[in-house]
Coordinates of C-alpha atoms and ligand atoms in Angstrom, one line a residue:
M1 CA -19.4 3.3 9.0
S2 CA -19.4 5.2 5.7
P3 CA -22.1 4.3 3.1
A4 CA -21.3 2.8 -0.2
S5 CA -20.9 5.0 -3.2
L6 CA -24.0 7.1 -3.7
N7 CA -25.5 9.1 -6.5
I8 CA -25.7 12.6 -5.1
L9 CA -27.4 15.6 -6.7
L10 CA -26.1 19.1 -5.8
T11 CA -28.6 21.8 -6.5
G12 CA -26.6 25.0 -6.9
G13 CA -23.6 22.8 -7.2
S14 CA -21.7 25.1 -9.6
G15 CA -21.6 27.9 -6.9
Y16 CA -18.9 28.6 -4.4
I17 CA -19.6 26.0 -1.7
G18 CA -21.2 23.5 -4.0
S19 CA -18.2 23.3 -6.4
H20 CA -15.8 22.6 -3.5
T21 CA -18.2 20.0 -2.1
A22 CA -18.5 18.4 -5.6
V23 CA -14.7 17.8 -5.5
V24 CA -14.7 16.3 -2.0
L25 CA -17.6 14.0 -2.7
Q26 CA -16.2 12.8 -6.0
Q27 CA -12.8 12.1 -4.4
A28 CA -14.6 10.2 -1.6
G29 CA -16.0 7.8 -4.3
H30 CA -19.5 9.2 -4.8
R31 CA -21.0 10.1 -8.1
V32 CA -21.9 13.8 -8.3
F33 CA -24.6 15.4 -10.4
I34 CA -24.8 19.2 -10.5
Y35 CA -28.1 21.0 -11.1
D36 CA -27.9 24.8 -11.4
N37 CA -29.5 27.6 -13.3
F38 CA -26.2 29.5 -13.3
C39 CA -27.8 32.7 -12.0
N40 CA -24.7 33.2 -9.9
S41 CA -22.1 30.8 -11.3
D42 CA -20.3 29.8 -14.5
P43 CA -21.7 27.0 -16.7
A44 CA -18.1 26.0 -17.4
V45 CA -17.7 24.7 -13.9
G46 CA -17.9 21.1 -15.1
H47 CA -14.7 21.5 -17.1
T48 CA -12.9 23.1 -14.1
L49 CA -14.0 20.3 -11.8
Q50 CA -12.8 17.8 -14.3
A51 CA -9.4 19.6 -14.5
I52 CA -9.1 19.3 -10.7
T53 CA -10.3 15.7 -10.3
G54 CA -9.6 14.1 -13.6
H55 CA -13.2 12.9 -13.7
P56 CA -16.1 14.2 -15.8
F57 CA -19.1 15.7 -13.9
T58 CA -22.7 15.7 -15.1
V59 CA -24.0 19.2 -15.1
I60 CA -27.7 19.8 -15.7
E61 CA -29.0 23.3 -16.4
G62 CA -32.2 23.8 -14.6
D63 CA -34.1 25.9 -12.0
V64 CA -35.1 24.3 -8.7
R65 CA -38.6 25.7 -9.2
D66 CA -38.9 23.5 -12.3
T67 CA -40.4 20.5 -10.3
A68 CA -40.9 18.3 -13.4
L69 CA -37.3 18.7 -14.6
L70 CA -36.0 18.0 -11.1
Q71 CA -38.2 14.9 -10.8
Q72 CA -36.9 13.6 -14.2
T73 CA -33.3 14.3 -13.2
L74 CA -33.7 12.5 -9.9
G75 CA -35.2 9.5 -11.7
E76 CA -32.9 9.3 -14.7
N77 CA -29.8 9.4 -12.5
A78 CA -31.1 7.2 -9.7
I79 CA -30.2 9.9 -7.2
D80 CA -29.8 8.6 -3.6
A81 CA -29.2 11.9 -1.8
V82 CA -29.6 15.6 -2.5
I83 CA -27.5 18.5 -1.1
H84 CA -29.5 21.7 -1.6
F85 CA -27.2 24.7 -2.0
A86 CA -29.3 26.5 -4.6
G87 CA -30.5 29.9 -3.4
L88 CA -30.0 33.6 -3.4
K89 CA -27.7 34.8 -0.5
A90 CA -27.1 38.6 -0.5
V91 CA -28.5 40.0 2.8
G92 CA -28.7 43.6 1.5
E93 CA -30.4 42.6 -1.8
S94 CA -32.9 40.4 0.1
A95 CA -34.3 43.6 1.8
I96 CA -34.8 45.2 -1.7
I97 CA -36.3 42.3 -3.5
P98 CA -37.7 40.0 -0.7
I99 CA -40.3 38.3 -2.9
D100 CA -37.6 37.1 -5.3
Y101 CA -35.8 35.7 -2.2
Y102 CA -38.9 33.9 -0.9
A103 CA -39.7 32.6 -4.4
N104 CA -36.2 31.3 -5.1
N105 CA -35.3 30.0 -1.7
V106 CA -38.6 28.9 0.0
Q107 CA -40.6 28.0 -3.2
G108 CA -37.4 26.4 -4.7
T109 CA -37.1 24.1 -1.6
I110 CA -40.8 23.1 -1.7
S111 CA -40.4 22.3 -5.4
L112 CA -37.4 20.1 -4.6
L113 CA -39.2 18.3 -1.8
Q114 CA -42.2 17.7 -4.1
A115 CA -39.9 16.3 -6.8
M116 CA -38.1 14.0 -4.3
Q117 CA -41.5 12.7 -3.1
A118 CA -42.8 12.2 -6.7
A119 CA -39.7 10.5 -8.0
S120 CA -40.5 6.8 -8.4
H121 CA -37.7 5.6 -6.1
Q122 CA -38.4 8.5 -3.6
P123 CA -34.9 9.5 -2.4
K124 CA -35.3 10.8 1.2
T125 CA -31.8 11.9 2.1
L126 CA -31.4 15.7 2.1
V127 CA -28.6 18.0 3.3
F128 CA -29.7 21.7 3.5
S129 CA -27.4 24.8 3.4
S130 CA -28.6 27.0 6.3
S131 CA -26.7 29.8 7.9
A132 CA -25.6 31.2 11.3
T133 CA -27.6 34.2 10.3
V134 CA -30.7 32.3 11.7
Y135 CA -29.3 33.0 15.3
G136 CA -29.7 36.8 14.8
D137 CA -28.0 38.9 17.5
P138 CA -26.2 36.3 19.8
Q139 CA -27.5 36.0 23.3
Y140 CA -24.4 34.0 24.4
L141 CA -21.2 32.8 22.9
P142 CA -20.2 30.3 21.6
I143 CA -23.5 29.8 19.8
D144 CA -24.7 26.2 20.1
E145 CA -27.6 24.7 18.1
S146 CA -30.1 25.3 20.8
H147 CA -29.5 29.1 20.8
P148 CA -32.8 30.8 20.0
T149 CA -33.4 31.7 16.4
A150 CA -34.4 35.2 15.2
A151 CA -33.5 36.3 11.7
T152 CA -33.1 40.0 11.2
N153 CA -33.5 40.2 7.4
P154 CA -35.5 38.5 4.6
Y155 CA -32.6 36.3 3.5
G156 CA -32.3 34.9 7.1
R157 CA -36.1 34.5 7.3
T158 CA -36.0 32.4 4.1
K159 CA -33.5 30.0 5.9
L160 CA -35.7 29.9 9.0
H161 CA -38.9 29.2 7.0
I162 CA -37.1 26.4 5.2
E163 CA -35.8 24.9 8.4
E164 CA -39.4 24.9 9.7
I165 CA -40.7 23.2 6.6
L166 CA -38.0 20.5 6.9
T167 CA -38.8 20.0 10.6
D168 CA -42.5 19.6 9.8
L169 CA -41.7 17.2 7.0
S170 CA -39.5 15.0 9.1
K171 CA -42.2 14.8 11.8
A172 CA -44.9 13.9 9.2
D173 CA -42.7 11.2 7.6
A174 CA -40.1 9.6 9.8
S175 CA -38.4 8.0 6.8
W176 CA -36.7 11.3 5.8
R177 CA -33.1 11.8 6.8
I178 CA -32.3 15.5 6.8
A179 CA -29.2 17.4 7.9
C180 CA -29.5 21.1 8.3
L181 CA -26.1 22.7 8.3
R182 CA -25.7 26.2 9.7
Y183 CA -22.6 27.6 8.2
F184 CA -20.6 30.3 9.9
N185 CA -18.4 32.5 7.6
P186 CA -17.1 30.4 4.6
V187 CA -13.8 31.7 3.1
G188 CA -10.8 30.4 1.2
A189 CA -10.6 28.3 -1.9
H190 CA -9.5 24.9 -3.3
P191 CA -5.7 24.5 -3.1
S192 CA -5.5 24.4 -6.9
G193 CA -6.7 28.0 -7.1
L194 CA -9.0 27.0 -9.9
I195 CA -12.3 27.4 -7.9
G196 CA -13.1 29.9 -5.2
E197 CA -15.5 32.8 -4.4
N198 CA -15.8 35.3 -7.2
P199 CA -18.7 37.7 -6.5
N200 CA -20.2 39.8 -9.2
G201 CA -19.7 43.6 -8.7
L202 CA -18.5 45.0 -5.4
P203 CA -18.1 42.2 -2.8
N204 CA -20.4 42.4 0.3
N205 CA -18.3 40.1 2.4
L206 CA -14.9 40.8 4.1
M207 CA -12.6 38.2 2.6
P208 CA -13.3 38.7 -1.1
F209 CA -13.1 42.5 -0.5
V210 CA -9.7 42.2 1.1
A211 CA -8.5 39.9 -1.7
Q212 CA -9.5 42.4 -4.3
V213 CA -7.8 45.2 -2.4
A214 CA -4.6 43.1 -2.2
V215 CA -4.6 42.4 -5.9
G216 CA -5.1 46.1 -6.7
K217 CA -8.6 45.8 -8.1
L218 CA -10.1 47.9 -5.2
K219 CA -8.3 50.9 -3.6
E220 CA -8.9 50.3 0.1
L221 CA -11.0 48.4 2.6
N222 CA -13.7 50.1 4.7
V223 CA -13.5 48.6 8.2
F224 CA -17.0 48.9 9.4
G225 CA -16.5 50.1 13.0
N226 CA -13.7 49.9 15.5
D227 CA -15.7 50.6 18.6
Y228 CA -17.3 47.2 19.2
E229 CA -16.8 45.4 22.5
T230 CA -14.1 43.1 21.1
P231 CA -10.4 43.0 21.8
D232 CA -9.4 45.4 19.1
G233 CA -12.9 47.0 18.5
T234 CA -13.5 45.5 15.1
G235 CA -16.1 42.7 14.4
V236 CA -15.3 39.1 15.3
R237 CA -16.5 36.2 13.1
D238 CA -15.9 32.5 12.9
Y239 CA -14.3 32.1 9.5
I240 CA -14.2 28.5 8.1
H241 CA -12.2 27.2 5.2
V242 CA -14.5 26.2 2.4
M243 CA -12.7 22.9 2.1
D244 CA -13.4 22.1 5.7
L245 CA -17.0 23.1 5.0
A246 CA -17.1 20.8 2.0
E247 CA -15.8 17.9 4.2
G248 CA -18.6 18.7 6.6
H249 CA -21.1 17.9 3.8
L250 CA -19.4 14.5 3.2
A251 CA -19.6 13.8 6.9
A252 CA -23.3 14.7 7.0
V253 CA -24.1 12.4 4.0
S254 CA -22.2 9.6 5.7
Y255 CA -24.0 10.2 9.0
L256 CA -27.5 10.2 7.4
N257 CA -26.7 7.0 5.5
D258 CA -24.5 5.3 8.1
A259 CA -24.5 1.5 7.3
V260 CA -24.6 0.5 11.0
Q261 CA -27.0 3.2 12.3
A262 CA -28.9 5.3 9.8
H263 CA -30.0 8.6 11.2
Q264 CA -33.6 9.3 10.3
G265 CA -35.4 12.6 11.1
M266 CA -34.0 16.1 11.1
H267 CA -30.5 16.9 12.5
T268 CA -29.1 20.4 12.8
F269 CA -25.4 21.2 13.0
N270 CA -23.2 24.2 13.2
L271 CA -20.3 24.2 10.8
G272 CA -17.7 26.6 12.1
T273 CA -14.3 26.4 13.8
G274 CA -15.3 27.6 17.2
R275 CA -12.7 30.4 17.0
G276 CA -13.3 34.0 16.2
Y277 CA -11.0 36.5 14.4
S278 CA -11.4 40.2 14.2
V279 CA -11.4 42.3 10.9
M280 CA -8.0 43.6 11.8
E281 CA -6.6 40.1 12.4
M282 CA -8.0 39.0 9.0
V283 CA -6.3 42.0 7.3
Q284 CA -3.0 41.2 8.9
A285 CA -3.2 37.5 8.1
F286 CA -4.1 38.3 4.5
E287 CA -1.1 40.7 4.2
A288 CA 1.2 38.0 5.5
A289 CA -0.2 35.4 3.1
S290 CA -0.1 37.6 0.0
G291 CA 2.9 39.7 0.7
K292 CA 0.8 42.7 -0.3
S293 CA -0.4 45.6 1.8
V294 CA -4.2 46.0 2.4
P295 CA -4.8 49.7 2.9
F296 CA -7.9 50.4 5.0
H297 CA -9.7 53.2 6.7
I298 CA -12.2 53.1 9.6
A299 CA -15.7 53.6 8.4
P300 CA -19.0 53.8 10.4
R301 CA -20.6 50.5 11.6
R302 CA -22.6 48.7 8.9
A303 CA -26.3 48.6 9.7
G304 CA -27.4 45.2 11.1
D305 CA -23.8 44.0 12.0
I306 CA -23.1 42.4 15.4
A307 CA -20.0 42.6 17.5
S308 CA -19.0 38.9 17.7
C309 CA -20.2 35.6 16.4
Y310 CA -18.6 32.2 16.7
A311 CA -19.8 28.6 16.9
S312 CA -19.9 25.8 19.4
T313 CA -18.8 22.9 17.2
A314 CA -19.2 20.2 19.9
L315 CA -22.3 18.6 18.3
A316 CA -20.7 18.2 14.9
T317 CA -17.6 16.8 16.4
R318 CA -19.4 14.3 18.5
E319 CA -22.1 13.2 16.0
L320 CA -20.5 13.7 12.6
G321 CA -16.9 13.0 13.7
W322 CA -16.0 16.1 11.8
S323 CA -14.1 19.2 12.8
A324 CA -12.4 22.0 10.9
K325 CA -8.7 21.4 10.3
R326 CA -7.4 24.3 8.3
D327 CA -6.1 27.5 9.8
L328 CA -6.3 31.1 9.0
K329 CA -3.1 31.1 7.1
D330 CA -4.5 28.4 4.8
M331 CA -7.7 30.3 4.4
C332 CA -5.8 33.4 3.3
E333 CA -3.2 31.7 1.1
S334 CA -5.8 29.7 -0.8
S335 CA -8.0 32.8 -1.3
W336 CA -5.0 34.7 -2.6
R337 CA -4.0 31.9 -5.0
F338 CA -7.6 31.9 -6.4
Q339 CA -7.6 35.7 -6.6
Q340 CA -4.4 35.8 -8.6
H341 CA -5.6 33.0 -10.9
T342 CA -8.9 34.9 -11.5
N343 CA -7.1 38.1 -12.2
T344 CA -4.2 36.9 -14.3
G345 CA -5.0 33.4 -15.2
A346 CA -1.7 32.4 -13.5
Ligands
NAD1 P1 -23.4 30.7 -4.7 O1 -24.3 31.9 -5.1 O2 -22.0 30.7 -5.1 O3 -24.1 29.3 -5.1 C1 -25.5 29.2 -5.2 C2 -25.7 28.5 -6.5 O4 -27.2 28.3 -6.6 C3 -25.3 29.3 -7.7 O5 -24.5 28.5 -8.6 C4 -26.6 29.7 -8.4 O6 -26.5 29.9 -9.8 C5 -27.5 28.6 -8.0 N1 -28.9 28.9 -7.9 C6 -29.5 30.0 -7.3 N2 -30.9 30.0 -7.5 C7 -31.1 28.8 -8.2 C8 -32.3 28.2 -8.7 N3 -33.5 28.8 -8.5 N4 -32.2 27.1 -9.4 C9 -31.0 26.5 -9.6 N5 -29.9 27.0 -9.2 C10 -29.9 28.2 -8.5 O7 -23.6 30.7 -3.1 P2 -22.7 29.8 -2.0 O8 -21.9 30.8 -1.3 O9 -22.1 28.7 -2.7 O10 -23.9 29.4 -1.1 C11 -24.6 28.1 -1.2 C12 -25.7 28.0 -0.2 O11 -25.1 28.2 1.1 C13 -26.8 29.1 -0.3 O12 -28.0 28.5 0.0 C14 -26.4 30.1 0.7 O13 -27.5 30.8 1.2 C15 -25.8 29.2 1.8 N6 -24.9 29.9 2.7 C16 -23.8 30.6 2.1 C17 -22.9 31.3 3.0 C18 -21.8 32.0 2.4 O14 -21.2 32.9 3.1 N7 -21.3 31.8 1.2 C19 -23.2 31.3 4.4 C20 -24.2 30.6 4.9 C21 -25.1 29.9 4.0
UD1_2 C1 -22.7 38.3 6.3 C2 -24.2 38.2 6.4 C3 -24.7 36.9 6.9 C4 -24.1 35.8 5.9 C5 -22.6 35.9 5.9 C6 -22.0 34.9 4.9 C7 -24.8 40.6 6.8 C8 -25.3 41.5 7.9 N1 -24.6 39.3 7.2 O1 -22.2 38.0 7.6 O2 -26.1 36.8 6.9 O3 -24.5 34.5 6.4 O4 -22.2 37.2 5.4 O5 -20.7 34.9 5.0 O6 -24.6 40.9 5.7 N2 -16.5 44.0 7.1 C9 -15.8 45.1 7.0 N3 -15.6 45.7 5.7 C10 -16.2 45.1 4.6 C11 -17.0 43.9 4.8 C12 -17.1 43.4 6.1 O7 -15.3 45.7 8.0 O8 -16.1 45.6 3.5 C13 -16.6 43.4 8.5 C14 -18.1 43.3 9.0 O9 -18.5 44.5 9.7 C15 -18.0 42.1 9.9 C16 -16.9 41.2 9.3 O10 -16.1 42.1 8.4 O11 -17.5 42.5 11.2 C17 -17.4 40.1 8.4 O12 -18.4 40.6 7.5 P1 -19.0 39.7 6.3 O13 -17.9 39.0 5.6 O14 -19.9 40.6 5.5 O15 -19.8 38.6 7.1 P2 -21.0 38.8 8.2 O16 -21.4 40.2 8.4 O17 -20.6 38.0 9.4

């Protein structure tokens, strides 16, 4: 049974996944408060979200390492639950400036937990954005939640450290309700085309790169390796529509606060589709959705890449009653709509 309307704080809520989740939560009847320092997002997101939903959003500018401001925000807005998206997420950059990653991601989470404990009403419902990167090189497929963890870069290690901190906290104080969501590869955009993923500089990830080639911003895609042990030799990943991912957060909040059976403790779920697509399949699907050609050439493998990665989604389906609904066509079409809007304002 779903909980009543809650006041939910989204740290990093103006970013890619947070903004889509804000829409889904608001439309499900919750009150959404966004807390972000805008280091990787647009302060105008509140206006865009209002344009999509017809409702105003409260957007607070702040850093998650500012414990006092967080505590004040939690108290003033009677926050019931927090979804913690805020963090730095570029794998390559994390190897160059690891301390910034640990400070922002790990210290930021500790600051948030301290603020939640210090707030007079002590909200103890937390959903955390983790990543499939914590599984490292897969030992078997599909990857379920009991697969061993072994991060291969500082970004992934920040996620693992945070997961350990949350596990310790839930053991020390059983009244916490924590969902740790391990996302596979989020792609796509809101159907309005008004919000989506808009990385600064050259995109690191496949989908935004392909979209920028299709729109003519970039010349061609480098396909990183075609000699993997996969059906067509290119890397296989579990791409999940960001709207499905957003709905996964709604399901997690409902699960933790279920009116019949509240779920205390720490609960870890994969959020993926359970289906893998290769780089070449993604290129073809994007060409079909956009009507544009996506020139590419085969480049050497990217260091640190794995051949295949896709999720077992059985646990999320059983416990959360959630599963991804949108297909690859929808992922590509929505991403293309957003790309065109971003480029032309159309
Ligand atoms: P994003 O960069 O679009 O959003 C993160 C938001 O957090 C941004 O708006 C940024 O300004 C904000 N932020 C960063 N540091 C902050 C701080 N110290 N204080 C306040 N705000 C801060 O990223 P996203 O793709 O929306 O990812 C959200 C979360 O999901 C991240 O924790 C990321 O590691 C995780 N994740 C993302 C992916 C992915 O592919 N996008 C995959 C797995 C996990
Ligand atoms: C990357 C991160 C992972 C993070 C995820 C978020 C690395 C090593 N891993 O995963 O930690 O959680 O993003 O979505 O960075 N590809 C190309 N050409 C490109 C870009 C990508 O061929 O220009 C290929 C890659 O080799 C891979 C696939 O496309 O096979 C997907 O790549 P990407 O979108 O970067 O995601 P991951 O590598 O799965």
